[in-house]
PDB file of C-alpha atoms in Angstrom:
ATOM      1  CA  UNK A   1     175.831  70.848  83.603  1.00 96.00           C
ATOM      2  CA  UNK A   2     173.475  73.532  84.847  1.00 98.00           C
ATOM      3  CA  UNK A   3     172.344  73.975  88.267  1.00 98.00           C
ATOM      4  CA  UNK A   4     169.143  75.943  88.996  1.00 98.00           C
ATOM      5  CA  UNK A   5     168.772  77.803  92.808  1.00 98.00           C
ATOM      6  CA  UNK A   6     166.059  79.599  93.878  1.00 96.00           C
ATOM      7  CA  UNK A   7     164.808  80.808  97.157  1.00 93.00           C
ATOM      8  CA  UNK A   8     161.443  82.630  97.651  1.00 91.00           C
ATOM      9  CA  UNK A   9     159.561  84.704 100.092  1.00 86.00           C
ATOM     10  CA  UNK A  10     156.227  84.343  98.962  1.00 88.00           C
ATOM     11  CA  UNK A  11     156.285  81.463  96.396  1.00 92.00           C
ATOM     12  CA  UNK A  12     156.711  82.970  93.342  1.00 94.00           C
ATOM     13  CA  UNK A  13     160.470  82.516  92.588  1.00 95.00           C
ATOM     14  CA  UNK A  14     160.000  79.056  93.199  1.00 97.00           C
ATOM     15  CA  UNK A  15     157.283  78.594  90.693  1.00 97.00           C
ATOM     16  CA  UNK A  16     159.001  80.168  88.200  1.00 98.00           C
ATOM     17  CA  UNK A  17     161.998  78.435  88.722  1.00 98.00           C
ATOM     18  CA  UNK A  18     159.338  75.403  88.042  1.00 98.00           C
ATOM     19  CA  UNK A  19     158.619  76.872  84.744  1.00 98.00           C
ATOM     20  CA  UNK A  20     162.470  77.217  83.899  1.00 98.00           C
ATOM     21  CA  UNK A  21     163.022  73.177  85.219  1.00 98.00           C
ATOM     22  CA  UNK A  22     160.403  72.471  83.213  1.00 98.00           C
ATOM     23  CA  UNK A  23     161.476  73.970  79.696  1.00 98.00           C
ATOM     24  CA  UNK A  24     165.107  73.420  80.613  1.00 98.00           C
ATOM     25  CA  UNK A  25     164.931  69.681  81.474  1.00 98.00           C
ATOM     26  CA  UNK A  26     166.680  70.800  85.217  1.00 98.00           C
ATOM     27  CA  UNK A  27     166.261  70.084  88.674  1.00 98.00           C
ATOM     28  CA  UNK A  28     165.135  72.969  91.093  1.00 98.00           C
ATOM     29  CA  UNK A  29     167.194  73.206  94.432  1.00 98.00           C
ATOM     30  CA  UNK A  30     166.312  76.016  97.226  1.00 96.00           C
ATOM     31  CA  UNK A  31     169.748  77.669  97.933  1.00 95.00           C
ATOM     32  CA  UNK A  32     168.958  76.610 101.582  1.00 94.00           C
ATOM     33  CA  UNK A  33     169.580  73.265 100.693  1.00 96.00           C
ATOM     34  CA  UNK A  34     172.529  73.406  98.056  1.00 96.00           C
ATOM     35  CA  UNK A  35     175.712  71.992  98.746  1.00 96.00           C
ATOM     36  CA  UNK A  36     178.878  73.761  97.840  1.00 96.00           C
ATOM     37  CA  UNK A  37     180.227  70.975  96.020  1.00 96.00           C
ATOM     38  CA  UNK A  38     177.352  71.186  93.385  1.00 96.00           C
ATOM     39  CA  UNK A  39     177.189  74.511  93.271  1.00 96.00           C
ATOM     40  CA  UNK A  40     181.211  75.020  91.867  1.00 97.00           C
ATOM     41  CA  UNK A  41     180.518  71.309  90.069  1.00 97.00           C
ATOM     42  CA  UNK A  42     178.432  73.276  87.825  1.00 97.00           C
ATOM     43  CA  UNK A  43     179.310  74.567  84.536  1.00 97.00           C
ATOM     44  CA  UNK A  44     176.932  77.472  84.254  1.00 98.00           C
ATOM     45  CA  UNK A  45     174.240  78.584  87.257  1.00 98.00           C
ATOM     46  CA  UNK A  46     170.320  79.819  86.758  1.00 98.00           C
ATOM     47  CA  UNK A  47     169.572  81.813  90.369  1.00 97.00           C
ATOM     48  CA  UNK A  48     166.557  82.926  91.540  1.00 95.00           C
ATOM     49  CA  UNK A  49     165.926  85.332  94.272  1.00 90.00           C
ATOM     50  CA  UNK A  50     162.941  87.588  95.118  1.00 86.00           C
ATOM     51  CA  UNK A  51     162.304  90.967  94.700  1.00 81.00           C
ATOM     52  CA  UNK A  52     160.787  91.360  97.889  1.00 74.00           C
ATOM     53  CA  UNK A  53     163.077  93.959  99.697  1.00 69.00           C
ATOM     54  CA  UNK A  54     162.803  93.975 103.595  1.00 68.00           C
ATOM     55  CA  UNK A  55     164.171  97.687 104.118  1.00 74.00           C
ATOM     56  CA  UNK A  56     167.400  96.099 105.736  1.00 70.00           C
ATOM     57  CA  UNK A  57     170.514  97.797 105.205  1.00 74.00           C
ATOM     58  CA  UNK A  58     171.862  94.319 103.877  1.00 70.00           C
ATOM     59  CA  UNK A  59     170.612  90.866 103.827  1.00 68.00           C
ATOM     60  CA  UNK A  60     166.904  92.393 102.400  1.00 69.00           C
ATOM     61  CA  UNK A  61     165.598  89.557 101.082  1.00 75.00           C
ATOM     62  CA  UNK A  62     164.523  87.712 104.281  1.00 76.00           C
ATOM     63  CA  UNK A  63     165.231  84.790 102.448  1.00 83.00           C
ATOM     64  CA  UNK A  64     168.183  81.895 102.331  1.00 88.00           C
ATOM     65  CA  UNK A  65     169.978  83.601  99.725  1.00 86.00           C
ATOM     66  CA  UNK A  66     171.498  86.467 102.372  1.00 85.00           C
ATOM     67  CA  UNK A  67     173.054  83.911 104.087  1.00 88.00           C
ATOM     68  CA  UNK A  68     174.083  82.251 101.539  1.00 91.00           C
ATOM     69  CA  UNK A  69     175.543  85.865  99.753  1.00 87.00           C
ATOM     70  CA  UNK A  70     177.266  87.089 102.474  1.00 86.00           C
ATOM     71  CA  UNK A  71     178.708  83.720 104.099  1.00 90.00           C
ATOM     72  CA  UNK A  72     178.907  81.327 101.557  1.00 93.00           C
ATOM     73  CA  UNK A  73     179.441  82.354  98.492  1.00 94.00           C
ATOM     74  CA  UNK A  74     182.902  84.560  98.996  1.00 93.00           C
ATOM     75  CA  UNK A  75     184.587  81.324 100.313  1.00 95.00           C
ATOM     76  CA  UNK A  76     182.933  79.429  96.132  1.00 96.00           C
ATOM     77  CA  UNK A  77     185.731  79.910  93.416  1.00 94.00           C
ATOM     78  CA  UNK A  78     182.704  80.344  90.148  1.00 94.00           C
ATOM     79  CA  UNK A  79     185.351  82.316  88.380  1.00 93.00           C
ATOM     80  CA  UNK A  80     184.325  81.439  84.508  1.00 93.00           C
ATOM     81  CA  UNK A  81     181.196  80.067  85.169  1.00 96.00           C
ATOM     82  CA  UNK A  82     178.221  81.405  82.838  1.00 97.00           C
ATOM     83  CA  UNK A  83     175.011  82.842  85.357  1.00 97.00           C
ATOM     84  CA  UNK A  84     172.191  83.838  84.729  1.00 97.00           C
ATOM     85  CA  UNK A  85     169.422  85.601  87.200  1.00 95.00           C
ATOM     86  CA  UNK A  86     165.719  85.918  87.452  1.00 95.00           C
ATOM     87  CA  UNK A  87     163.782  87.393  89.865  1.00 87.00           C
TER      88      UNK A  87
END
């Protein structure tokens, strides 16, 4: 299975992460509200973050995925799993 995350700043990762469901036949899922389980249950990923950049020295994207990046996913084993990213 694929899983498809996105979290957006001003809307626009999340409506192309629409046009990916869409095409793809997937569900969308805002990393804010992803559970670990699915997220390793997955065979292969589609992420979406924004390109906004905040200016911070880490966490820039003001959105759910630097929390998620920096406290979540070092404690995921995704070792082998196919990703792919669009922004």
């Amino acid at each position: 299975s694929v899983g498809l995350y996105y979290s957006t700043s001003t809307g626009n990762t999340e409506t192309v992460a629409g046009y990916i469901a869409a095409a793809a036949g997937l569900e969308m899922e805002d990393i804010g509200d992803a559970k670990d389980s699915d997220i390793v249950g997955h065979d292969a990923l589609i992420v979406g973050a924004p390109t906004w950049h905040t200016g911070a020295e880490d966490q820039r994207s003001g959105t759910a995925w630097d929390d998620w990046l920096y406290d979540t996913l070092p404690k995921l084993d995704i070792a082998d799993k196919k990703v792919a990213i669009f922004g």
